[in-house]
Short mmCIF file of C-alpha atoms in Angstrom, two decimals:
data_model
loop_
_atom_site.label_atom_id
_atom_site.label_comp_id
_atom_site.label_asym_id
_atom_site.label_seq_id
_atom_site.Cartn_x
_atom_site.Cartn_y
_atom_site.Cartn_z
CA MET E 2 108.46 59.38 168.12
CA ASN E 3 106.70 57.92 165.10
CA LYS E 4 107.87 58.97 161.69
CA PRO E 5 106.32 62.35 160.88
CA ILE E 6 103.69 62.74 158.19
CA ILE E 7 105.09 65.26 155.71
CA GLY E 8 102.61 66.83 153.32
CA ILE E 9 104.13 67.25 149.86
CA THR E 10 102.40 69.81 147.67
CA MET E 11 102.53 68.94 143.98
CA GLY E 12 103.41 72.44 142.76
CA ASP E 13 102.28 73.84 139.42
CA PRO E 14 100.64 70.90 137.61
CA VAL E 15 102.14 71.91 134.24
CA GLY E 16 105.68 72.29 135.57
CA ILE E 17 108.14 69.67 136.79
CA GLY E 18 106.59 69.50 140.28
CA PRO E 19 104.51 66.34 139.76
CA GLU E 20 107.46 64.57 138.11
CA ILE E 21 109.95 65.31 140.89
CA VAL E 22 107.38 64.37 143.52
CA ALA E 23 106.80 61.06 141.74
CA LYS E 24 110.55 60.42 141.49
CA ALA E 25 111.07 61.28 145.16
CA LEU E 26 108.39 58.80 146.17
CA SER E 27 110.21 56.09 144.24
CA LYS E 28 113.14 56.32 146.70
CA LYS E 29 112.89 53.92 149.63
CA GLU E 30 115.03 56.27 151.75
CA ILE E 31 112.14 58.76 151.84
CA TYR E 32 109.83 56.20 153.44
CA GLU E 33 112.54 55.26 155.94
CA LYS E 34 112.61 58.82 157.25
CA VAL E 35 109.05 60.13 156.86
CA ASN E 36 105.52 59.15 155.96
CA PRO E 37 104.98 61.12 152.72
CA LEU E 38 101.50 62.37 151.85
CA VAL E 39 101.05 64.08 148.49
CA ILE E 40 98.60 66.97 148.38
CA GLY E 41 97.54 67.38 144.79
CA SER E 42 95.56 65.73 142.02
CA LYS E 43 95.53 61.98 141.49
CA ASN E 44 95.17 62.22 137.72
CA ILE E 45 98.23 64.47 137.46
CA ILE E 46 100.49 62.40 139.72
CA GLU E 47 99.51 59.25 137.81
CA LYS E 48 100.36 61.04 134.57
CA ALA E 49 103.73 62.05 136.05
CA MET E 50 104.43 58.44 137.01
CA ARG E 51 103.76 57.29 133.47
CA ILE E 52 106.12 59.95 132.13
CA THR E 53 108.87 59.01 134.59
CA HIS E 54 108.29 55.24 134.21
CA ILE E 55 107.57 54.80 137.91
CA ASN E 56 105.32 51.94 138.92
CA MET E 57 103.54 52.68 142.19
CA ASP E 58 100.05 52.23 143.52
CA VAL E 59 98.45 55.65 143.91
CA VAL E 60 96.14 55.56 146.92
CA ALA E 61 93.67 58.42 147.10
CA ILE E 62 92.56 59.26 150.63
CA LYS E 63 90.24 61.74 152.30
CA GLU E 64 91.01 64.07 155.19
CA ASP E 65 89.18 61.81 157.62
CA ASP E 66 91.58 58.99 156.67
CA ILE E 67 94.68 60.89 157.81
CA LYS E 68 93.96 60.39 161.50
CA ALA E 69 93.76 56.65 160.95
CA LEU E 70 97.15 56.72 159.22
CA ARG E 71 98.91 58.44 162.12
CA GLY E 72 101.30 56.15 163.94
CA LYS E 73 101.43 53.72 161.04
CA ASP E 74 104.28 53.32 158.58
CA PHE E 75 103.36 54.17 155.01
CA SER E 76 104.20 51.26 152.72
CA PHE E 77 106.98 51.84 150.22
CA GLY E 78 105.52 51.25 146.77
CA LYS E 79 102.31 53.09 147.62
CA ALA E 80 101.86 56.81 146.97
CA TYR E 81 99.25 58.22 149.32
CA ILE E 82 97.57 61.34 147.96
CA LEU E 83 94.94 63.71 149.28
CA ASP E 84 93.21 64.15 145.93
CA LEU E 85 91.78 67.63 145.43
CA ASN E 86 90.67 66.65 141.92
CA ASN E 87 90.86 70.26 140.77
CA ILE E 88 92.46 70.14 137.32
CA ARG E 89 92.01 68.30 134.03
CA GLU E 90 94.58 65.70 133.06
CA ASN E 91 95.12 66.95 129.51
CA ILE E 92 96.21 70.47 130.46
CA PRO E 93 99.35 71.19 128.36
CA PHE E 94 102.78 71.24 129.97
CA GLY E 95 105.02 74.29 130.14
CA LYS E 96 102.49 77.07 129.63
CA ILE E 97 101.44 79.73 132.12
CA SER E 98 97.88 78.91 133.06
CA ALA E 99 95.39 80.46 135.46
CA GLU E 100 93.85 76.99 135.85
CA ALA E 101 97.19 75.53 136.95
CA GLY E 102 97.96 78.53 139.16
CA LYS E 103 94.64 78.16 140.95
CA ALA E 104 95.21 74.43 141.48
CA ALA E 105 98.74 75.00 142.82
CA PHE E 106 97.44 77.59 145.29
CA GLU E 107 94.73 75.19 146.47
CA TYR E 108 97.36 72.51 147.19
CA ILE E 109 99.28 75.00 149.35
CA LYS E 110 96.17 76.22 151.13
CA LYS E 111 95.11 72.67 151.95
CA SER E 112 98.59 71.79 153.27
CA ILE E 113 98.42 74.77 155.62
CA GLU E 114 94.98 73.76 156.88
CA LEU E 115 96.16 70.21 157.54
CA ALA E 116 99.30 71.37 159.36
CA MET E 117 97.37 73.87 161.48
CA GLU E 118 94.94 71.11 162.46
CA GLY E 119 97.84 68.84 163.42
CA LEU E 120 96.93 66.23 160.83
CA ILE E 121 100.36 66.49 159.21
CA ASP E 122 103.67 67.34 160.88
CA GLY E 123 105.28 69.48 158.20
CA VAL E 124 105.12 70.55 154.58
CA ALA E 125 107.56 70.19 151.68
CA THR E 126 106.59 72.16 148.59
CA ALA E 127 107.26 71.58 144.91
CA PRO E 128 107.73 74.73 142.78
CA ILE E 129 104.97 77.09 141.72
CA ASN E 130 104.94 79.69 138.96
CA LYS E 131 104.40 83.25 140.18
CA GLU E 132 102.87 84.39 136.87
CA ALA E 133 100.39 81.51 136.94
CA ILE E 134 99.42 82.40 140.51
CA ARG E 135 98.82 86.01 139.47
CA ALA E 136 96.89 84.90 136.38
CA ALA E 137 94.55 83.04 138.73
CA GLY E 138 93.85 86.32 140.51
CA ILE E 139 95.77 85.33 143.64
CA ASN E 140 97.68 88.30 144.99
CA PHE E 141 100.80 86.74 146.49
CA ILE E 142 104.43 87.07 145.40
CA GLY E 143 105.34 83.51 146.29
CA HIS E 144 105.19 80.54 148.64
CA THR E 145 106.63 82.29 151.70
CA GLU E 146 104.12 85.12 151.55
CA ILE E 147 101.23 82.65 151.23
CA PHE E 148 102.37 80.66 154.27
CA ALA E 149 102.94 83.82 156.32
CA GLU E 150 99.54 85.30 155.51
CA LEU E 151 97.44 82.15 155.90
CA THR E 152 99.08 81.20 159.21
CA LYS E 153 99.06 84.83 160.43
CA SER E 154 102.80 84.58 161.16
CA GLU E 155 104.80 87.79 161.49
CA ASP E 156 108.46 86.82 162.01
CA VAL E 157 108.79 84.64 158.93
CA LEU E 158 112.27 84.16 157.49
CA THR E 159 113.76 82.10 154.71
CA MET E 160 116.71 79.92 155.61
CA PHE E 161 118.72 77.99 153.05
CA GLN E 162 120.32 74.75 154.14
CA VAL E 163 122.90 72.81 152.17
CA ASP E 164 125.32 70.43 153.85
CA LYS E 165 126.29 72.20 157.13
CA LEU E 166 125.68 75.66 155.73
CA ARG E 167 122.60 77.63 156.86
CA ILE E 168 121.83 81.03 155.38
CA PHE E 169 119.20 83.57 156.43
CA PHE E 170 118.27 86.59 154.33
CA LEU E 171 117.79 90.19 155.42
CA THR E 172 116.13 90.94 152.06
CA ARG E 173 115.10 88.75 149.13
CA HIS E 174 112.77 89.62 146.27
CA ILE E 175 113.57 93.30 145.80
CA SER E 176 116.06 95.11 143.60
CA LEU E 177 119.69 95.24 144.67
CA LEU E 178 119.46 99.00 145.07
CA ASP E 179 116.42 98.69 147.33
CA ALA E 180 118.17 95.91 149.28
CA CYS E 181 121.09 98.23 150.03
CA PHE E 182 118.68 100.82 151.42
CA LYS E 183 117.27 98.11 153.74
CA VAL E 184 120.68 97.61 155.40
CA LYS E 185 119.67 99.58 158.49
CA MET E 186 120.53 99.03 162.13
CA ASP E 187 116.97 98.35 163.34
CA ASN E 188 116.21 96.03 160.43
CA ILE E 189 119.37 93.99 161.00
CA TYR E 190 118.83 93.86 164.77
CA LYS E 191 115.22 92.65 164.46
CA THR E 192 116.26 90.04 161.91
CA LEU E 193 119.03 88.75 164.17
CA ILE E 194 116.49 88.35 166.98
CA ALA E 195 114.25 86.36 164.62
CA CYS E 196 117.19 84.27 163.35
CA ASP E 197 118.25 83.35 166.86
CA LYS E 198 114.72 82.28 167.79
CA ALA E 199 114.40 80.29 164.57
CA LEU E 200 117.65 78.43 165.21
CA LYS E 201 116.58 77.59 168.75
CA ASN E 202 113.32 76.20 167.41
CA LEU E 203 115.35 74.05 165.02
CA GLY E 204 117.29 72.59 167.93
CA LEU E 205 120.36 74.87 167.81
CA LEU E 206 120.28 76.34 171.31
CA ASN E 207 123.71 78.01 171.36
CA ALA E 208 124.07 78.99 167.73
CA THR E 209 126.59 81.53 166.49
CA ILE E 210 125.36 83.76 163.66
CA ALA E 211 127.74 85.57 161.32
CA VAL E 212 126.55 88.71 159.59
CA ALA E 213 127.88 89.01 156.03
CA ALA E 214 129.40 92.36 155.15
CA LEU E 215 127.80 94.47 152.45
CA ASN E 216 130.95 96.06 151.04
CA PRO E 217 134.24 94.51 149.85
CA HIS E 218 136.52 93.62 152.78
CA GLY E 219 133.78 94.70 155.16
CA GLY E 220 134.22 98.31 154.04
CA ASP E 221 137.85 98.48 155.24
CA GLY E 222 137.00 100.95 157.98
CA GLY E 223 134.94 103.15 155.69
CA LEU E 224 137.27 103.17 152.66
CA PHE E 225 134.78 101.16 150.55
CA GLY E 226 131.51 102.20 152.13
CA SER E 227 130.14 103.26 155.49
CA GLU E 228 127.28 100.78 156.00
CA GLU E 229 129.35 98.44 158.18
CA GLU E 230 130.42 101.18 160.60
CA ARG E 231 127.13 103.05 160.55
CA GLU E 232 124.49 100.28 160.50
CA ILE E 233 125.80 96.73 160.74
CA ILE E 234 128.24 96.93 163.68
CA PRO E 235 125.75 98.83 165.91
CA ALA E 236 123.10 96.18 165.14
CA ILE E 237 125.51 93.40 166.09
CA LYS E 238 126.42 95.14 169.34
CA LYS E 239 122.77 95.59 170.24
CA ALA E 240 122.00 91.92 169.50
CA ARG E 241 124.94 90.84 171.68
CA GLU E 242 123.47 92.84 174.54
CA GLU E 243 120.40 90.59 174.22
CA GLY E 244 122.62 87.54 174.68
CA ILE E 245 122.72 86.53 171.03
CA ARG E 246 125.98 85.06 169.76
CA VAL E 247 126.74 87.20 166.72
CA GLU E 248 129.96 87.85 164.85
CA GLY E 249 130.80 90.20 162.02
CA PRO E 250 130.49 91.86 159.74
CA VAL E 251 132.50 89.12 158.03
CA PRO E 252 133.55 89.78 154.41
CA ALA E 253 131.10 88.05 152.10
CA ASP E 254 133.87 86.44 150.07
CA SER E 255 134.81 84.21 153.01
CA VAL E 256 131.92 84.05 155.51
CA PHE E 257 130.09 81.22 153.74
CA TYR E 258 133.26 79.15 153.50
CA TRP E 259 133.90 79.46 157.23
CA ALA E 260 130.27 78.68 158.04
CA ARG E 261 130.42 75.49 156.01
CA LEU E 262 133.47 74.43 158.00
CA GLY E 263 131.53 74.96 161.23
CA ARG E 264 132.92 78.24 162.55
CA TYR E 265 129.40 79.68 162.40
CA ASP E 266 126.05 77.91 162.68
CA ALA E 267 124.34 80.31 160.29
CA VAL E 268 125.00 83.37 158.16
CA LEU E 269 122.78 86.40 157.77
CA SER E 270 123.01 87.33 154.09
CA LEU E 271 122.07 90.93 153.33
CA TYR E 272 120.52 90.41 149.92
CA HIS E 273 119.15 87.67 147.67
CA ASP E 274 122.09 86.76 145.44
CA GLN E 275 124.71 87.13 148.16
CA GLY E 276 123.40 83.99 149.84
CA HIS E 277 121.91 82.23 146.83
CA ILE E 278 125.20 82.18 144.92
CA ALA E 279 127.04 80.68 147.89
CA ALA E 280 124.50 77.92 148.47
CA LYS E 281 123.93 76.99 144.86
CA THR E 282 127.62 76.97 144.03
CA LEU E 283 128.22 74.59 146.94
CA ASP E 284 125.51 72.17 145.77
CA PHE E 285 122.80 73.41 143.46
CA GLU E 286 120.60 70.32 143.68
CA ARG E 287 120.76 69.78 147.43
CA THR E 288 120.02 73.35 148.48
CA VAL E 289 116.78 73.40 150.47
CA SER E 290 114.70 76.42 151.40
CA VAL E 291 113.36 76.34 154.97
CA THR E 292 110.65 78.75 156.09
CA THR E 293 111.07 79.62 159.76
CA GLY E 294 108.68 81.47 162.03
CA LEU E 295 105.65 79.34 161.12
CA PRO E 296 103.71 77.13 163.57
CA PHE E 297 105.09 74.11 161.66
CA ILE E 298 108.10 73.27 159.51
CA ARG E 299 107.94 74.09 155.82
CA THR E 300 110.68 73.30 153.33
CA SER E 301 110.92 73.68 149.59
CA VAL E 302 113.05 72.92 146.59
CA ASP E 303 115.22 75.82 145.57
CA HIS E 304 114.41 75.86 141.88
CA GLY E 305 111.54 76.80 139.65
CA THR E 306 108.92 75.04 137.58
CA ALA E 307 111.32 74.49 134.62
CA PHE E 308 108.57 74.78 132.01
CA ASP E 309 111.12 74.11 129.27
CA ILE E 310 111.61 70.48 130.39
CA ALA E 311 108.22 69.80 131.99
CA GLY E 312 106.62 66.59 130.77
CA LYS E 313 109.88 65.09 129.53
CA GLY E 314 110.63 63.02 132.62
CA ILE E 315 114.21 64.30 132.87
CA ALA E 316 113.98 66.68 135.84
CA SER E 317 116.13 65.79 138.84
CA SER E 318 114.29 65.06 142.07
CA VAL E 319 117.33 65.50 144.35
CA SER E 320 116.21 68.87 145.75
CA MET E 321 112.69 67.53 146.33
CA GLU E 322 114.09 64.53 148.16
CA GLU E 323 116.29 66.76 150.32
CA ALA E 324 113.36 69.07 151.10
CA ILE E 325 111.26 66.13 152.29
CA LYS E 326 114.08 64.75 154.44
CA VAL E 327 114.90 68.15 155.99
CA ALA E 328 111.20 68.66 156.81
CA GLY E 329 111.21 65.30 158.55
CA GLU E 330 114.42 66.14 160.40
CA TYR E 331 113.04 69.36 161.86
CA ALA E 332 109.41 68.25 162.36
CA LYS E 333 110.14 66.85 165.83
CA PHE E 334 110.91 70.33 167.15
CA PHE E 335 107.41 71.44 166.20
CA THR E 336 105.46 68.33 167.23
CA SER E 337 107.12 68.15 170.67
CA PRO E 338 106.13 71.25 172.70
CA SER E 339 108.96 70.66 175.20
CA LEU E 340 111.47 71.29 172.40
CA ARG E 341 109.94 74.61 171.32
CA PHE E 342 111.47 77.98 172.17
CA ASP E 343 108.64 80.50 172.46
#
């Protein structure tokens, strides 16, 4: 197949998003794997290139031009951008702004529209600021919720990928106490079903999923907690009856290590930090967030807008580069119907 067109949203214009997008586009390897199309504002990406001392031709295109670009290799040295022209160039860096939040949301919304129309083959997102989004009057917690709502997708999960390690999450942006209350048999079972389907749609047809334990040593038969015996093991048994390859609960102090070595294809983490710590300790910069359960592939950097260093040209683009490459790697499973598991 031709190289996929990956839409790259610019993120919050006053954060490091435009800089890391600019830096990523300066890497020839990106153009060897995908055709990158920035969705953002031409004036801001040009400003980011000046800050990062990157010399590229910024080519503004319209939606009607995208069809003509399909099947053609994008030229390295040219940054193609769908220019929404929705923010002033002199907006100050590093400050929460409703103007910037609105612009960032519009980049995301446009990327979804393009992907749903089949004009692009996947999306890689630069970071947004949740407070800026709220200041703009947009009632979403974050990227994943926006993609789920605007695509009307129900079984949306976040999967982290770093090296050979893949991590799904039973719960994410809730308190640790609330996360523990979500460790219920039905919740785990339904999530395992969704994880298995997601892995199949990413080309892993016979994947083995390990469920991380909640308690130390997997509860040691109830000595350190009853959740494993009462909720997790019954969920695993029920999933196995559906033909899903599931193991566990595996103590959380070792399950990620074994998964990285290939014993498991993915791990179901029970709460936010359980999986985040493992991935980011392994390789903070190369950890990529993958949203599964959408009609198209969406990946993201796994860091924030870094307002404290925005505009200084020092932000690393490694995670952005990895997100673009992973989107390109998985795009074929969404653009080729014969490879889909529905």
